[in-house]
mmCIF file of C-alpha atoms in Angstrom:
data_model
loop_
_atom_site.group_PDB
_atom_site.id
_atom_site.type_symbol
_atom_site.label_atom_id
_atom_site.label_comp_id
_atom_site.label_asym_id
_atom_site.label_seq_id
_atom_site.Cartn_x
_atom_site.Cartn_y
_atom_site.Cartn_z
ATOM 1 C CA MET A 1 101.840 108.459 95.804
ATOM 2 C CA ASN A 2 102.224 107.022 92.361
ATOM 3 C CA ALA A 3 103.607 103.508 92.191
ATOM 4 C CA GLY A 4 105.985 104.044 89.297
ATOM 5 C CA TYR A 5 108.998 101.754 89.123
ATOM 6 C CA THR A 6 112.545 102.858 88.528
ATOM 7 C CA PRO A 7 115.718 100.798 88.163
ATOM 8 C CA GLY A 8 116.601 98.911 91.338
ATOM 9 C CA LEU A 9 119.158 100.116 93.827
ATOM 10 C CA ALA A 10 122.776 98.984 93.611
ATOM 11 C CA GLY A 11 122.974 95.212 93.987
ATOM 12 C CA GLU A 12 119.244 94.690 93.360
ATOM 13 C CA PRO A 13 117.692 93.081 90.259
ATOM 14 C CA GLU A 14 116.480 95.444 87.553
ATOM 15 C CA SER A 15 112.766 96.230 87.761
ATOM 16 C CA SER A 16 110.775 94.813 84.861
ATOM 17 C CA MET A 17 107.396 93.288 84.091
ATOM 18 C CA ASP A 18 109.013 89.845 83.813
ATOM 19 C CA ARG A 19 110.326 90.248 87.342
ATOM 20 C CA MET A 20 106.902 91.391 88.561
ATOM 21 C CA LEU A 21 105.324 88.223 87.149
ATOM 22 C CA ASP A 22 107.864 86.159 89.083
ATOM 23 C CA ILE A 23 107.039 88.152 92.216
ATOM 24 C CA PHE A 24 103.282 87.635 91.790
ATOM 25 C CA ASP A 25 103.829 83.856 91.496
ATOM 26 C CA VAL A 26 104.289 83.183 95.213
ATOM 27 C CA ARG A 27 105.940 79.855 96.178
ATOM 28 C CA PRO A 28 104.409 77.210 98.446
ATOM 29 C CA ASP A 29 106.151 76.729 101.774
ATOM 30 C CA PRO A 30 107.680 73.209 101.638
ATOM 31 C CA VAL A 31 106.777 72.598 105.298
ATOM 32 C CA VAL A 32 103.621 74.538 106.216
ATOM 33 C CA PRO A 33 100.419 73.873 104.197
ATOM 34 C CA ALA A 34 98.503 76.889 102.830
ATOM 35 C CA ARG A 35 101.524 79.117 103.429
ATOM 36 C CA TYR A 36 103.268 80.884 100.557
ATOM 37 C CA LEU A 37 106.435 82.920 100.332
ATOM 38 C CA GLY A 38 107.065 85.970 98.167
ATOM 39 C CA ASP A 39 109.545 88.702 97.357
ATOM 40 C CA SER A 40 109.037 92.362 96.464
ATOM 41 C CA ASP A 41 110.248 95.058 94.112
ATOM 42 C CA GLY A 42 110.345 98.491 95.673
ATOM 43 C CA GLY A 43 112.257 100.016 92.779
ATOM 44 C CA SER A 44 114.038 103.090 94.142
ATOM 45 C CA ARG A 45 111.711 103.265 97.168
ATOM 46 C CA ARG A 46 111.973 101.503 100.533
ATOM 47 C CA VAL A 47 108.339 100.504 100.544
ATOM 48 C CA VAL A 48 106.259 97.788 98.862
ATOM 49 C CA ASP A 49 103.251 98.795 96.778
ATOM 50 C CA GLY A 50 100.046 97.538 98.349
ATOM 51 C CA SER A 51 98.751 96.579 94.923
ATOM 52 C CA GLN A 52 101.735 94.222 94.497
ATOM 53 C CA ILE A 53 100.733 92.458 97.734
ATOM 54 C CA LEU A 54 97.117 92.368 96.540
ATOM 55 C CA GLY A 55 98.200 90.612 93.331
ATOM 56 C CA GLN A 56 100.279 88.103 95.303
ATOM 57 C CA SER A 57 97.354 87.431 97.654
ATOM 58 C CA ILE A 58 95.145 86.626 94.663
ATOM 59 C CA VAL A 59 97.672 84.060 93.428
ATOM 60 C CA ALA A 60 98.129 82.586 96.920
ATOM 61 C CA ALA A 61 94.374 82.099 97.371
ATOM 62 C CA THR A 62 94.081 80.464 93.943
ATOM 63 C CA LYS A 63 96.884 78.021 94.762
ATOM 64 C CA ALA A 64 95.422 77.204 98.185
ATOM 65 C CA LEU A 65 91.953 76.539 96.712
ATOM 66 C CA PRO A 66 92.700 74.890 93.351
ATOM 67 C CA GLY A 67 89.938 74.675 90.796
ATOM 68 C CA ARG A 68 88.433 77.973 91.953
ATOM 69 C CA THR A 69 88.645 81.414 90.371
ATOM 70 C CA VAL A 70 89.107 84.617 92.370
ATOM 71 C CA ARG A 71 86.028 86.784 91.932
ATOM 72 C CA THR A 72 86.742 89.566 94.453
ATOM 73 C CA ALA A 73 89.641 90.554 96.685
ATOM 74 C CA HIS A 74 89.564 93.226 99.396
ATOM 75 C CA ALA A 75 92.929 94.209 100.896
ATOM 76 C CA LEU A 76 93.557 96.378 103.948
ATOM 77 C CA PHE A 77 97.115 97.690 104.228
ATOM 78 C CA VAL A 78 97.626 97.941 107.972
ATOM 79 C CA SER A 79 101.393 98.492 107.969
ATOM 80 C CA ALA A 80 104.035 99.451 105.421
ATOM 81 C CA ALA A 81 106.073 96.531 104.064
ATOM 82 C CA ASP A 82 109.848 96.566 103.607
ATOM 83 C CA PRO A 83 110.985 95.342 100.154
ATOM 84 C CA ASP A 84 114.142 93.818 101.676
ATOM 85 C CA ILE A 85 112.190 91.395 103.918
ATOM 86 C CA PRO A 86 110.409 88.313 102.444
ATOM 87 C CA LEU A 87 106.611 88.235 102.572
ATOM 88 C CA ASP A 88 104.708 85.386 104.215
ATOM 89 C CA PHE A 89 101.167 84.665 102.906
ATOM 90 C CA THR A 90 98.929 82.446 105.067
ATOM 91 C CA VAL A 91 95.630 81.414 103.456
ATOM 92 C CA THR A 92 92.840 80.485 105.885
ATOM 93 C CA PRO A 93 89.603 79.166 104.329
ATOM 94 C CA ILE A 94 86.495 80.829 105.763
ATOM 95 C CA LYS A 95 83.917 78.689 103.972
ATOM 96 C CA THR A 96 84.211 76.249 101.077
ATOM 97 C CA GLY A 97 80.895 75.442 99.430
ATOM 98 C CA ARG A 98 79.888 73.833 96.154
ATOM 99 C CA SER A 99 79.633 77.164 94.340
ATOM 100 C CA PHE A 100 81.583 79.710 96.349
ATOM 101 C CA ALA A 101 84.550 79.733 98.688
ATOM 102 C CA GLY A 102 85.934 82.451 100.923
ATOM 103 C CA ALA A 103 89.405 82.805 102.354
ATOM 104 C CA ALA A 104 91.425 85.240 104.444
ATOM 105 C CA VAL A 105 94.990 85.909 103.341
ATOM 106 C CA THR A 106 97.195 87.295 106.112
ATOM 107 C CA VAL A 107 100.463 88.801 104.921
ATOM 108 C CA ARG A 108 103.329 89.090 107.398
ATOM 109 C CA GLN A 109 106.958 90.085 107.563
ATOM 110 C CA GLU A 110 108.883 88.586 110.476
ATOM 111 C CA LEU A 111 105.572 87.799 112.252
ATOM 112 C CA LYS A 112 104.272 91.384 111.876
ATOM 113 C CA VAL A 113 101.003 91.697 109.954
ATOM 114 C CA ARG A 114 101.346 93.993 106.943
ATOM 115 C CA THR A 115 98.159 93.293 104.957
ATOM 116 C CA SER A 116 94.887 91.457 105.482
ATOM 117 C CA CYS A 117 93.014 90.365 102.359
ATOM 118 C CA THR A 118 89.584 88.736 102.067
ATOM 119 C CA VAL A 119 89.050 86.751 98.872
ATOM 120 C CA LEU A 120 85.863 85.355 97.308
ATOM 121 C CA LEU A 121 86.284 82.508 94.806
ATOM 122 C CA ASP A 122 83.832 80.598 92.638
ATOM 123 C CA ASN A 123 83.531 78.478 89.513
ATOM 124 C CA PRO A 124 82.836 80.517 86.343
ATOM 125 C CA GLN A 125 79.304 80.082 85.009
ATOM 126 C CA PRO A 126 77.653 80.716 81.632
ATOM 127 C CA ASP A 127 75.773 83.993 81.228
ATOM 128 C CA LEU A 128 72.150 84.122 82.271
ATOM 129 C CA ILE A 129 72.175 87.847 81.511
ATOM 130 C CA ARG A 130 75.066 90.239 80.756
ATOM 131 C CA ARG A 131 75.698 93.980 80.720
ATOM 132 C CA ASP A 132 79.250 95.312 80.796
ATOM 133 C CA GLU A 133 79.298 98.974 79.853
ATOM 134 C CA PRO A 134 82.451 100.878 80.926
ATOM 135 C CA ALA A 135 81.928 104.307 82.492
ATOM 136 C CA GLY A 136 83.268 107.599 81.194
ATOM 137 C CA LEU A 137 82.826 106.969 77.480
ATOM 138 C CA PRO A 138 83.701 108.331 74.982
ATOM 139 C CA VAL A 139 87.386 108.835 75.749
ATOM 140 C CA ALA A 140 90.470 109.443 73.616
ATOM 141 C CA GLY A 141 92.220 106.258 72.547
ATOM 142 C CA PRO A 142 95.811 105.245 73.295
ATOM 143 C CA ASP A 143 97.139 106.875 70.114
ATOM 144 C CA GLU A 144 95.971 110.273 71.423
ATOM 145 C CA ALA A 145 97.132 109.749 75.015
ATOM 146 C CA VAL A 146 100.425 111.039 76.463
ATOM 147 C CA PRO A 147 103.199 108.555 77.391
ATOM 148 C CA ALA A 148 103.648 108.447 81.172
ATOM 149 C CA ASP A 149 107.430 108.583 81.453
ATOM 150 C CA ASN A 150 107.171 108.854 85.248
ATOM 151 C CA LEU A 151 105.744 105.316 85.447
ATOM 152 C CA PRO A 152 108.602 103.330 83.897
ATOM 153 C CA LEU A 153 108.560 99.541 83.954
ATOM 154 C CA PRO A 154 110.228 97.636 81.099
ATOM 155 C CA GLY A 155 107.665 95.352 79.494
ATOM 156 C CA ARG A 156 104.759 97.731 80.170
ATOM 157 C CA GLU A 157 103.667 100.920 78.401
ATOM 158 C CA VAL A 158 101.433 103.525 80.083
ATOM 159 C CA ARG A 159 99.719 106.478 78.409
ATOM 160 C CA ILE A 160 97.444 108.974 80.167
ATOM 161 C CA VAL A 161 94.615 110.865 78.472
ATOM 162 C CA GLY A 162 94.956 114.658 78.627
ATOM 163 C CA SER A 163 97.822 114.842 81.114
ATOM 164 C CA ALA A 164 101.455 115.673 80.448
ATOM 165 C CA ASP A 165 102.509 115.025 84.073
ATOM 166 C CA ILE A 166 99.905 113.544 86.398
ATOM 167 C CA ASN A 167 102.176 114.246 89.418
ATOM 168 C CA ASP A 168 102.500 117.997 88.752
ATOM 169 C CA PRO A 169 100.845 120.135 91.492
ATOM 170 C CA ASP A 170 100.190 122.862 88.903
ATOM 171 C CA GLU A 171 98.351 120.604 86.451
ATOM 172 C CA VAL A 172 94.692 121.007 87.364
ATOM 173 C CA GLY A 173 91.768 119.077 85.922
ATOM 174 C CA PRO A 174 88.631 117.155 86.856
ATOM 175 C CA PRO A 175 88.869 114.288 89.392
ATOM 176 C CA VAL A 176 88.910 111.777 86.529
ATOM 177 C CA VAL A 177 91.921 110.045 84.984
ATOM 178 C CA ASP A 178 91.961 107.575 82.100
ATOM 179 C CA ALA A 179 95.119 105.559 81.526
ATOM 180 C CA TRP A 180 95.919 103.117 78.729
ATOM 181 C CA LEU A 181 98.220 100.165 79.440
ATOM 182 C CA ARG A 182 99.855 97.637 77.145
ATOM 183 C CA TYR A 183 102.118 94.733 78.086
ATOM 184 C CA ASP A 184 104.789 93.236 75.864
ATOM 185 C CA GLU A 185 103.632 89.775 76.946
ATOM 186 C CA ILE A 186 100.420 88.682 78.642
ATOM 187 C CA PRO A 187 100.778 85.778 81.084
ATOM 188 C CA GLY A 188 99.088 82.518 80.165
ATOM 189 C CA ARG A 189 97.641 81.648 83.584
ATOM 190 C CA ASP A 190 94.309 83.041 84.755
ATOM 191 C CA ASP A 191 95.509 83.824 88.296
ATOM 192 C CA LEU A 192 98.411 85.862 86.907
ATOM 193 C CA HIS A 193 95.958 87.720 84.629
ATOM 194 C CA ARG A 194 94.119 88.813 87.758
ATOM 195 C CA ALA A 195 97.305 89.713 89.618
ATOM 196 C CA VAL A 196 98.441 91.891 86.702
ATOM 197 C CA LEU A 197 95.082 93.671 86.550
ATOM 198 C CA ALA A 198 95.098 94.277 90.313
ATOM 199 C CA HIS A 199 98.630 95.649 90.284
ATOM 200 C CA PHE A 200 97.883 98.929 88.484
ATOM 201 C CA THR A 201 94.798 99.699 90.614
ATOM 202 C CA GLY A 202 97.119 101.328 93.162
ATOM 203 C CA HIS A 203 99.067 103.584 90.804
ATOM 204 C CA LEU A 204 96.922 106.623 89.879
ATOM 205 C CA ALA A 205 94.081 106.825 92.396
ATOM 206 C CA ILE A 206 95.649 109.420 94.700
ATOM 207 C CA SER A 207 96.755 111.501 91.702
ATOM 208 C CA THR A 208 93.130 111.462 90.543
ATOM 209 C CA ALA A 209 91.923 112.723 93.932
ATOM 210 C CA LEU A 210 94.495 115.559 94.007
ATOM 211 C CA ARG A 211 94.048 116.656 90.393
ATOM 212 C CA PRO A 212 91.298 119.326 90.886
ATOM 213 C CA HIS A 213 93.193 121.077 93.700
ATOM 214 C CA PRO A 214 95.727 123.760 92.636
ATOM 215 C CA GLY A 215 99.130 123.463 94.240
ATOM 216 C CA LEU A 216 98.655 119.821 95.261
ATOM 217 C CA GLY A 217 100.063 116.792 93.455
ATOM 218 C CA THR A 218 101.728 113.480 94.102
ATOM 219 C CA ALA A 219 105.150 115.007 93.381
ATOM 220 C CA GLN A 220 104.813 116.352 96.956
ATOM 221 C CA ALA A 221 104.321 112.904 98.510
ATOM 222 C CA HIS A 222 106.664 112.422 101.491
ATOM 223 C CA HIS A 223 107.697 116.078 101.304
ATOM 224 C CA THR A 224 104.668 118.160 102.309
ATOM 225 C CA LEU A 225 101.956 115.540 101.759
ATOM 226 C CA SER A 226 101.506 112.258 103.606
ATOM 227 C CA THR A 227 99.735 109.931 101.184
ATOM 228 C CA ALA A 228 99.165 106.191 101.020
ATOM 229 C CA PRO A 229 96.559 103.683 99.793
ATOM 230 C CA MET A 230 94.888 102.203 102.866
ATOM 231 C CA GLY A 231 92.670 99.671 101.114
ATOM 232 C CA ILE A 232 91.959 98.361 97.616
ATOM 233 C CA ALA A 233 89.032 96.216 96.510
ATOM 234 C CA VAL A 234 88.866 94.615 93.070
ATOM 235 C CA SER A 235 86.070 92.636 91.396
ATOM 236 C CA PHE A 236 86.767 90.550 88.308
ATOM 237 C CA HIS A 237 84.156 90.170 85.579
ATOM 238 C CA ASP A 238 84.835 87.006 83.582
ATOM 239 C CA PRO A 239 86.228 86.345 81.125
ATOM 240 C CA VAL A 240 89.379 88.126 82.303
ATOM 241 C CA LYS A 241 91.167 88.061 78.958
ATOM 242 C CA TRP A 242 92.533 90.784 76.724
ATOM 243 C CA ASP A 243 94.804 91.462 73.805
ATOM 244 C CA GLY A 244 96.443 94.844 73.271
ATOM 245 C CA TRP A 245 95.520 97.930 75.266
ATOM 246 C CA LEU A 246 93.681 98.110 78.602
ATOM 247 C CA ARG A 247 91.885 101.219 79.838
ATOM 248 C CA TYR A 248 91.938 102.112 83.553
ATOM 249 C CA HIS A 249 89.222 104.654 84.320
ATOM 250 C CA HIS A 250 89.578 106.459 87.701
ATOM 251 C CA GLU A 251 87.082 108.787 89.371
ATOM 252 C CA ALA A 252 87.555 110.349 92.814
ATOM 253 C CA THR A 253 84.084 110.567 94.321
ATOM 254 C CA PHE A 254 85.046 111.974 97.730
ATOM 255 C CA VAL A 255 88.034 113.838 99.170
ATOM 256 C CA GLY A 256 87.973 115.144 102.740
ATOM 257 C CA ALA A 257 88.738 114.475 106.403
ATOM 258 C CA GLY A 258 92.232 113.332 105.438
ATOM 259 C CA THR A 259 90.963 110.603 103.127
ATOM 260 C CA ALA A 260 89.881 110.003 99.550
ATOM 261 C CA HIS A 261 87.656 107.438 97.881
ATOM 262 C CA ILE A 262 88.338 106.530 94.262
ATOM 263 C CA ARG A 263 86.417 104.107 92.075
ATOM 264 C CA GLY A 264 87.545 102.679 88.783
ATOM 265 C CA GLN A 265 86.960 100.261 85.942
ATOM 266 C CA ILE A 266 89.230 98.219 83.708
ATOM 267 C CA SER A 267 88.120 97.592 80.142
ATOM 268 C CA THR A 268 89.603 96.404 76.870
ATOM 269 C CA GLU A 269 90.219 98.702 73.912
ATOM 270 C CA SER A 270 87.138 97.186 72.266
ATOM 271 C CA GLY A 271 85.020 98.343 75.229
ATOM 272 C CA ARG A 272 84.524 95.095 77.172
ATOM 273 C CA LEU A 273 84.466 95.618 80.959
ATOM 274 C CA ILE A 274 86.661 93.033 82.725
ATOM 275 C CA ALA A 275 87.134 94.392 86.269
ATOM 276 C CA SER A 276 86.083 97.125 88.689
ATOM 277 C CA PHE A 277 87.947 98.494 91.694
ATOM 278 C CA THR A 278 87.894 101.007 94.537
ATOM 279 C CA GLN A 279 90.631 102.540 96.642
ATOM 280 C CA ASP A 280 90.474 104.297 99.997
ATOM 281 C CA ALA A 281 93.511 106.483 100.533
ATOM 282 C CA MET A 282 95.089 108.770 103.091
ATOM 283 C CA ILE A 283 95.856 112.357 102.031
ATOM 284 C CA ARG A 284 97.178 114.545 104.846
ATOM 285 C CA SER A 285 99.746 117.253 105.464
ATOM 286 C CA PHE A 286 102.749 116.664 107.659
ATOM 287 C CA GLU A 287 102.072 118.467 110.941
ATOM 288 C CA ARG A 288 105.776 118.972 111.629
ATOM 289 C CA GLY A 289 107.217 118.692 108.152
ATOM 290 C CA PRO A 290 108.183 115.541 106.260
ATOM 291 C CA VAL A 291 109.350 112.337 107.893
ATOM 292 C CA THR A 292 113.078 112.854 108.516
ATOM 293 C CA ASP A 293 114.085 109.257 109.204
ATOM 294 C CA MET A 294 112.729 107.965 105.889
ATOM 295 C CA PRO A 295 115.527 106.704 103.593
ATOM 296 C CA SER A 296 116.228 109.195 100.826
ATOM 297 C CA GLU A 297 115.413 106.483 98.248
ATOM 298 C CA ALA A 298 111.797 106.531 99.463
ATOM 299 C CA ARG A 299 111.256 110.220 98.807
ATOM 300 C CA LEU A 300 109.709 111.228 95.488
#
């Protein structure tokens, strides 16, 4: 299912990129050390995007281990999170050495585990050698890409190469999707840079996996298709800085047995590779039709 945001439900704050930055910036618990508290934005859906929780986990680990930079983060989404219930992030150091540190971030709601994230941190080093060539080149630039109106979020612009509606079951193409993103404002802090980059890794992977298959698309999610990201891994390639457009390159390398594996890269418009990611997703049909007790706001 695509993670597009729509205006909040009645009584809820309006979805925007500014609000997402506030959500990523989890707050320290005033009583319990290495515990952080966070909110969510489900938009019109009664579910929290896993990639939002991944971004928050990155910020929580950075705050718990100051002076370190998150190099990799691997999140396993074991249970769906409710956007109306606060999130609790507990950071447990695994090993803290002179060069590298590892930590486990356990994310709970009312004592129930929702996500488990393993984070590797280090201190950035000067290049001994460097090669950062993005995959899938050449590709049409943002001026030639199609605005993705089904992924609205004020403060962020998304354009997709060669696709008028990436959710459409009748739009068939190769298992590759390139998306261009641009933010009105880029956060100043490094940990928020990484949270922002991680956030969009969950948006188009399942659409990429479904794209070659006629009659299947993410518009059917929660109707005839049961889809969800089960795990996302992201690796950051310093320096994680950009100005202007970002390119998210997605490639589904396997689809079968009710699952899909998608790999991707994030690069700047100038062609500098700044992060890589993978997603493992569930793609299954409803055996007895769609879930009937799901709130109507959660159905796309």
